[in-house]
Short mmCIF file of C-alpha atoms in Angstrom, two decimals:
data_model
loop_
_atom_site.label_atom_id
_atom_site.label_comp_id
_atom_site.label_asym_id
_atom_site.label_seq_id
_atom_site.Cartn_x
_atom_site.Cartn_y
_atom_site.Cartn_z
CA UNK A 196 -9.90 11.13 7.92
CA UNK A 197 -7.17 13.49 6.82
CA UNK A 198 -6.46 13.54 3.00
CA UNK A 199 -3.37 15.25 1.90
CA UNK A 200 -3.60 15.32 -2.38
CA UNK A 201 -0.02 15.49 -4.58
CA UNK A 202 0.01 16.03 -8.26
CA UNK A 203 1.03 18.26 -10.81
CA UNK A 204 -2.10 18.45 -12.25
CA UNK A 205 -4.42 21.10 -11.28
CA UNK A 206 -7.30 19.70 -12.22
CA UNK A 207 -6.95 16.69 -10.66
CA UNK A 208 -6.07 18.40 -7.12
CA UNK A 209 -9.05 20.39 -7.84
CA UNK A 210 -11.50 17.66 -8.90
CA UNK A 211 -10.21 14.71 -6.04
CA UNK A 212 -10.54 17.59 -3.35
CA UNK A 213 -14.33 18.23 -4.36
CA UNK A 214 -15.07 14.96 -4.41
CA UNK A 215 -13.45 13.94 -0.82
CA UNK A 216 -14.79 17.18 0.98
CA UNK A 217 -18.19 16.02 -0.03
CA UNK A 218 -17.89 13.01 2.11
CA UNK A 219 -18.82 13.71 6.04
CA UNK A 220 -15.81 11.57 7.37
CA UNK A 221 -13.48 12.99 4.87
CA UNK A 222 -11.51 15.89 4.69
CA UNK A 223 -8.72 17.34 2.23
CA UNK A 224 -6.22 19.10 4.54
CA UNK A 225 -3.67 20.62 1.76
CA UNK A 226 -2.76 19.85 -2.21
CA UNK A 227 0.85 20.26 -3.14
CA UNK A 228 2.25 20.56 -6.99
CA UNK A 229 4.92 17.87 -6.29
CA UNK A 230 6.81 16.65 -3.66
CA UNK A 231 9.24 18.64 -2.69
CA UNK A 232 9.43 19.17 0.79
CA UNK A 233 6.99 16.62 1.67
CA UNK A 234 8.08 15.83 5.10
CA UNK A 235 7.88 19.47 6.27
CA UNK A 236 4.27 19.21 4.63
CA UNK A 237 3.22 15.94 6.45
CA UNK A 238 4.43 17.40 9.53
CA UNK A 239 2.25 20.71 9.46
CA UNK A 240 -0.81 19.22 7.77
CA UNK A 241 -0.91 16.00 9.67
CA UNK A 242 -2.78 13.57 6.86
CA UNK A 243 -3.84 10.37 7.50
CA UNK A 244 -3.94 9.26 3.77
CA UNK A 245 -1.73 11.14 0.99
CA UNK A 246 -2.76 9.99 -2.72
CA UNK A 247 0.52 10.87 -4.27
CA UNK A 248 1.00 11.22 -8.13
CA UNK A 249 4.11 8.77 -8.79
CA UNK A 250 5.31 10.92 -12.01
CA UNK A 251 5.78 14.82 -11.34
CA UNK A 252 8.34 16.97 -12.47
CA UNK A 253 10.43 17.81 -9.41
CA UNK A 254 10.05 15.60 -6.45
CA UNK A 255 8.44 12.49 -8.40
CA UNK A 256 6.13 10.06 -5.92
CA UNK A 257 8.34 7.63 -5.44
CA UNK A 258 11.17 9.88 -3.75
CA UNK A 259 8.71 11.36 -1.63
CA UNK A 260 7.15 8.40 -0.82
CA UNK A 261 10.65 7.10 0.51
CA UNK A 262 10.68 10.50 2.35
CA UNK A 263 8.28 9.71 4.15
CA UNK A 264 9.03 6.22 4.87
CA UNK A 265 11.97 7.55 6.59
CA UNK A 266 10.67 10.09 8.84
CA UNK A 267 10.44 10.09 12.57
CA UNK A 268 6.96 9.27 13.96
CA UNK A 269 4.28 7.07 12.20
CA UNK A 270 4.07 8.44 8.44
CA UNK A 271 0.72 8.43 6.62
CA UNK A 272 -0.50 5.97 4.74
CA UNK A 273 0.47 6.31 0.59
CA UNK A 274 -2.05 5.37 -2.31
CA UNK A 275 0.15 6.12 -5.33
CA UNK A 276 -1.54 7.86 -7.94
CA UNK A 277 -1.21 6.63 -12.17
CA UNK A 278 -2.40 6.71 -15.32
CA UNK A 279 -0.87 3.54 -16.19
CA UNK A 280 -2.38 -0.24 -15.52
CA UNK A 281 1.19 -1.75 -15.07
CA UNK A 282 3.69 1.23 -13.76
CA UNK A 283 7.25 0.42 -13.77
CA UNK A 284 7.30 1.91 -10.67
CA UNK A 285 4.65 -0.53 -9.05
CA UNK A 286 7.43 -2.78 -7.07
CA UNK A 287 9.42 0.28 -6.13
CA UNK A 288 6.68 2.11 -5.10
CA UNK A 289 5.76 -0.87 -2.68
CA UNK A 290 8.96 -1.05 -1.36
CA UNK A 291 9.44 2.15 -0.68
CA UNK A 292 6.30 2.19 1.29
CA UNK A 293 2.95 2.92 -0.53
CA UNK A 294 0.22 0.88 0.69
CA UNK A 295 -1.78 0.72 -2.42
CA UNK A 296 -2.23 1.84 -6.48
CA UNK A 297 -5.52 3.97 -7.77
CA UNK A 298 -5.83 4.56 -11.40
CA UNK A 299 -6.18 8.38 -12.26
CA UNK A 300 -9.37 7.11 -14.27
CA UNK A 301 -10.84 5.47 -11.48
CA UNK A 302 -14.41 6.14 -10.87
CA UNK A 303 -15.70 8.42 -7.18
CA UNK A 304 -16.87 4.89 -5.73
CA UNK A 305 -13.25 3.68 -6.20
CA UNK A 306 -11.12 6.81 -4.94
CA UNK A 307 -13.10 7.40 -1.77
CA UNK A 308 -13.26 3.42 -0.98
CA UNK A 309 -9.52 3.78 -1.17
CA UNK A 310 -8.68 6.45 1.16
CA UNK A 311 -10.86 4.60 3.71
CA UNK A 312 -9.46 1.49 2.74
CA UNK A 313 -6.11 2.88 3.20
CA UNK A 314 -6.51 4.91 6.00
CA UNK A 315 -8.05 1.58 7.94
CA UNK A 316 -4.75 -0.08 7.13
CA UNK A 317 -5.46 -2.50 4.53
CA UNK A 318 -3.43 -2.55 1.42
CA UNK A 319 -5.12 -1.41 -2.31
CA UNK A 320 -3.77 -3.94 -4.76
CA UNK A 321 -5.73 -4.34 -7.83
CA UNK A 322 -5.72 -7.63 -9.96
CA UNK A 323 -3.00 -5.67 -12.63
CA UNK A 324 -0.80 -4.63 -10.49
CA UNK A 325 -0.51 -8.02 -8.73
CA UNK A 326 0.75 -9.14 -11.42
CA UNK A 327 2.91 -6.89 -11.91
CA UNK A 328 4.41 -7.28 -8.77
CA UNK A 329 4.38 -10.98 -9.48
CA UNK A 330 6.10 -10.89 -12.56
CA UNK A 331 8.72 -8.86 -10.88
CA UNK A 332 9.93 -11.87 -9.15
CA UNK A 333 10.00 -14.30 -12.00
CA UNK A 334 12.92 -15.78 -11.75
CA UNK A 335 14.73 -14.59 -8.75
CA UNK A 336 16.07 -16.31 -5.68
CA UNK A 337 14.86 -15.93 -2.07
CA UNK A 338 16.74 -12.87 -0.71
CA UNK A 339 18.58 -14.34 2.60
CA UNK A 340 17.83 -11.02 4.65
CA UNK A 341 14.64 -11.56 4.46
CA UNK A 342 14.35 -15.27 4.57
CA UNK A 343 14.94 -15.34 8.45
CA UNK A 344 12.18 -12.88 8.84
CA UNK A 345 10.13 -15.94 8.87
CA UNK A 346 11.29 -17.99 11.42
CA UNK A 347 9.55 -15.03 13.39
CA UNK A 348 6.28 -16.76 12.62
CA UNK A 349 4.15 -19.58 13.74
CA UNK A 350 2.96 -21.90 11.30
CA UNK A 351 -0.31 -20.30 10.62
CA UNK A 352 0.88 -16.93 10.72
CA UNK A 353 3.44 -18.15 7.93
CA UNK A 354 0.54 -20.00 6.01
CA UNK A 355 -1.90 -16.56 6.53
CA UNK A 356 0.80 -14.75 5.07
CA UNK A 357 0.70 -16.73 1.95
CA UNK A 358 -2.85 -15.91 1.83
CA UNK A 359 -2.57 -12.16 2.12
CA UNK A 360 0.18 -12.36 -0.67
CA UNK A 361 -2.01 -14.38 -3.09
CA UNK A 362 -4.37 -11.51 -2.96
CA UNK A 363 -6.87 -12.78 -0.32
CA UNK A 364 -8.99 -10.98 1.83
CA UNK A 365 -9.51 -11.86 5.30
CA UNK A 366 -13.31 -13.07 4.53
CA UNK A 367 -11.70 -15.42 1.80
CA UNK A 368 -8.61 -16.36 4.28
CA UNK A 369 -11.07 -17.28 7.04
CA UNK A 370 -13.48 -19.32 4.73
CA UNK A 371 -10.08 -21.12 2.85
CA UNK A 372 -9.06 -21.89 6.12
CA UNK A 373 -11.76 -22.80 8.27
CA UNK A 374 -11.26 -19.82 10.62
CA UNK A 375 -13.45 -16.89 12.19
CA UNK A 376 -12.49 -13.85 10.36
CA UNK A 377 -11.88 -11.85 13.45
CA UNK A 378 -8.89 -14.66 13.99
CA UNK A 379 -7.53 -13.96 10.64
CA UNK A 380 -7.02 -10.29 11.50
CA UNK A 381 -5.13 -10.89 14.84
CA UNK A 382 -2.74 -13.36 12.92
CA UNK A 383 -2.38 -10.26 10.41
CA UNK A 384 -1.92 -7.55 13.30
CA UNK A 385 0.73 -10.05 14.33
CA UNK A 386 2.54 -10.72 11.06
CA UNK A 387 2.98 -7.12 10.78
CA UNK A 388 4.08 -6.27 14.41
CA UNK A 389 6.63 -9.23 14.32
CA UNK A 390 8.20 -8.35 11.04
CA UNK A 391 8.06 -4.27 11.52
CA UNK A 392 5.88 -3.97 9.00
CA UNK A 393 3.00 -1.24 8.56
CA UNK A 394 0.56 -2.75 6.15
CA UNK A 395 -0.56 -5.80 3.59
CA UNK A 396 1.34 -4.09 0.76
CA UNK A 397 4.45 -4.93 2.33
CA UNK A 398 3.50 -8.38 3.79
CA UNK A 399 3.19 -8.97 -0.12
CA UNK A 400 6.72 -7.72 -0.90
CA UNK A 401 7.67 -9.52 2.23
CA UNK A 402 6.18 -13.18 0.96
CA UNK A 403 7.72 -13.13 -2.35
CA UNK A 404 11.04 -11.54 -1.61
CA UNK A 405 11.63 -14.38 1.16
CA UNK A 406 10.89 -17.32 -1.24
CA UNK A 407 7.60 -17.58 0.70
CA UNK A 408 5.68 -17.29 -2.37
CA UNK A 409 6.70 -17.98 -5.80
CA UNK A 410 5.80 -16.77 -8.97
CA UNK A 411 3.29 -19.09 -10.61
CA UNK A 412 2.66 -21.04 -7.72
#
């Protein structure tokens, strides 16, 4: 797997690269300072994963992230990169197209179960930054554009997606509902093909910004 590593810090390019070239199925393909001109970069370096520093001087994270969101071809997959347990940039970040959060602090277990996590297509959402995202969306009303995105779905893809946004992995899905776990993942490859979408991350988004999910249900 292809790791592409953005952030103004040095150190931390320095330190994340020798720790991911260590690993035999991982391998750091380029570091970059900021963002700027991340498109070009993704397009010579081809990265499957980028862990991208959400505040740099320059191009911050969460412009290039929407870069990339934008560009032709598949993009990589984003883990967003921060020193903070509750961002403000969390939902943002999500929308824009990040598929997951890793503390700067986090330990080597954590940052190289991320980029395979990542790069597999599963989303990285702690417990914090749930509820971040959660308390986001205290308060506000289903958004209609996105409301009819669910009449796209069957029944149990619609009650699978409530699962995923709750937090649930498939193993917990599958037990909660009675189901072989391999069943649970095609209803997920579906939910995403159906609504566009590339990972969990933004099934989450999805479920709460539809009215599918509620805060403090």
């Amino acid at each position: 797997m292809r790791v592409l590593i953005v952030d103004d810090q040095s150190m931390i390019r320095a330190g994340f690269a020798a720790l991911l070239d260590a690993q035999e199925d991982l391998a750091v393909v380029e570091t970059a300072e900021d963002g700027a001109g991340i498109v070009d970069v993704v397009r010579r370096c081809r990265p499957d994963v980028v862990l991208m520093d959400i505040r740099m001087p320059g191009v911050n994270g969460l412009e290039a992230t929407r870069q990339l969101s934008h560009m032709a071809g598949t993009p990589p997959r984003i883990v967003m990169l921060t020193t903070f347990d509750a961002d403000e940039y969390v939902v943002d970040a999500l929308r824009a197209g990040a598929s997951g959060f890793l503390l700067k602090d986090a330990t080597p277990e954590e940052l190289i179960h991320a980029v395979r996590v990542v790069a597999e297509g599963e989303a990285l959402l702690s417990p914090k930054v749930t509820r971040t995202l959660i308390a986001d969306y205290v308060g506000r009303s289903p958004s209609p554009q996105r409301l009819h995105l669910l009449a796209e779905l069957t029944d149990r893809e619609r009650e699978i997606m409530t699962e995923v946004a709750r937090g649930m992995a498939n193993t917990e899905i599958a037990e909660a509902l009675h189901l072989a776990e391999q069943t649970v993942k095609t209803h997920v490859s579906r939910i995403l093909t159906k609504l566009g979408l590339r990972d969990r991350a933004q099934i989450v988004v999805i479920a709460y910004e539809s009215g599918l999910v509620r805060a403090g249900e």
